[in-house]
């Protein structure tokens, strides 16, 4: 199973690592490349942070679907106030 993650939140990232139970995860350092990386990697699962800086996650998902890719997608957003 290929997992691609575009997550900015470090706390959530550690939870994703634990939940993956040793399965390899490709972490995107720059969310702006998510559409290209999905096309290249062809992941089974895409985890995307809706609040990641420099990433329009909703538009990226639209572009991915328009291109014909169909990984299972999970989205996260941090809503706590700081």
JSON list of C-alpha atoms in Angstrom, two decimals, residues 4 6-7 12 45-50 61 71-76:
[
{"chain": "A", "resi": 4, "resn": "UNK", "atom": "CA", "xyz": [1.30, 9.90, 0.23]},
{"chain": "A", "resi": 6, "resn": "UNK", "atom": "CA", "xyz": [0.89, 16.37, 2.56]},
{"chain": "A", "resi": 7, "resn": "UNK", "atom": "CA", "xyz": [0.49, 17.29, 6.22]},
{"chain": "A", "resi": 12, "resn": "UNK", "atom": "CA", "xyz": [-0.91, 14.87, 13.39]},
{"chain": "A", "resi": 45, "resn": "UNK", "atom": "CA", "xyz": [-4.05, 6.67, -0.01]},
{"chain": "A", "resi": 46, "resn": "UNK", "atom": "CA", "xyz": [-3.61, 10.45, 0.00]},
{"chain": "A", "resi": 47, "resn": "UNK", "atom": "CA", "xyz": [-3.60, 12.34, 3.31]},
{"chain": "A", "resi": 48, "resn": "UNK", "atom": "CA", "xyz": [-3.85, 16.08, 2.85]},
{"chain": "A", "resi": 49, "resn": "UNK", "atom": "CA", "xyz": [-3.89, 18.97, 5.33]},
{"chain": "A", "resi": 50, "resn": "UNK", "atom": "CA", "xyz": [-6.64, 21.44, 4.47]},
{"chain": "A", "resi": 61, "resn": "UNK", "atom": "CA", "xyz": [-8.09, 17.30, -4.88]},
{"chain": "A", "resi": 71, "resn": "UNK", "atom": "CA", "xyz": [-6.55, 7.46, -4.36]},
{"chain": "A", "resi": 72, "resn": "UNK", "atom": "CA", "xyz": [-8.57, 7.17, -1.17]},
{"chain": "A", "resi": 73, "resn": "UNK", "atom": "CA", "xyz": [-8.31, 10.61, 0.40]},
{"chain": "A", "resi": 74, "resn": "UNK", "atom": "CA", "xyz": [-8.22, 11.73, 3.99]},
{"chain": "A", "resi": 75, "resn": "UNK", "atom": "CA", "xyz": [-8.19, 15.34, 5.05]},
{"chain": "A", "resi": 76, "resn": "UNK", "atom": "CA", "xyz": [-7.23, 17.05, 8.28]}
]
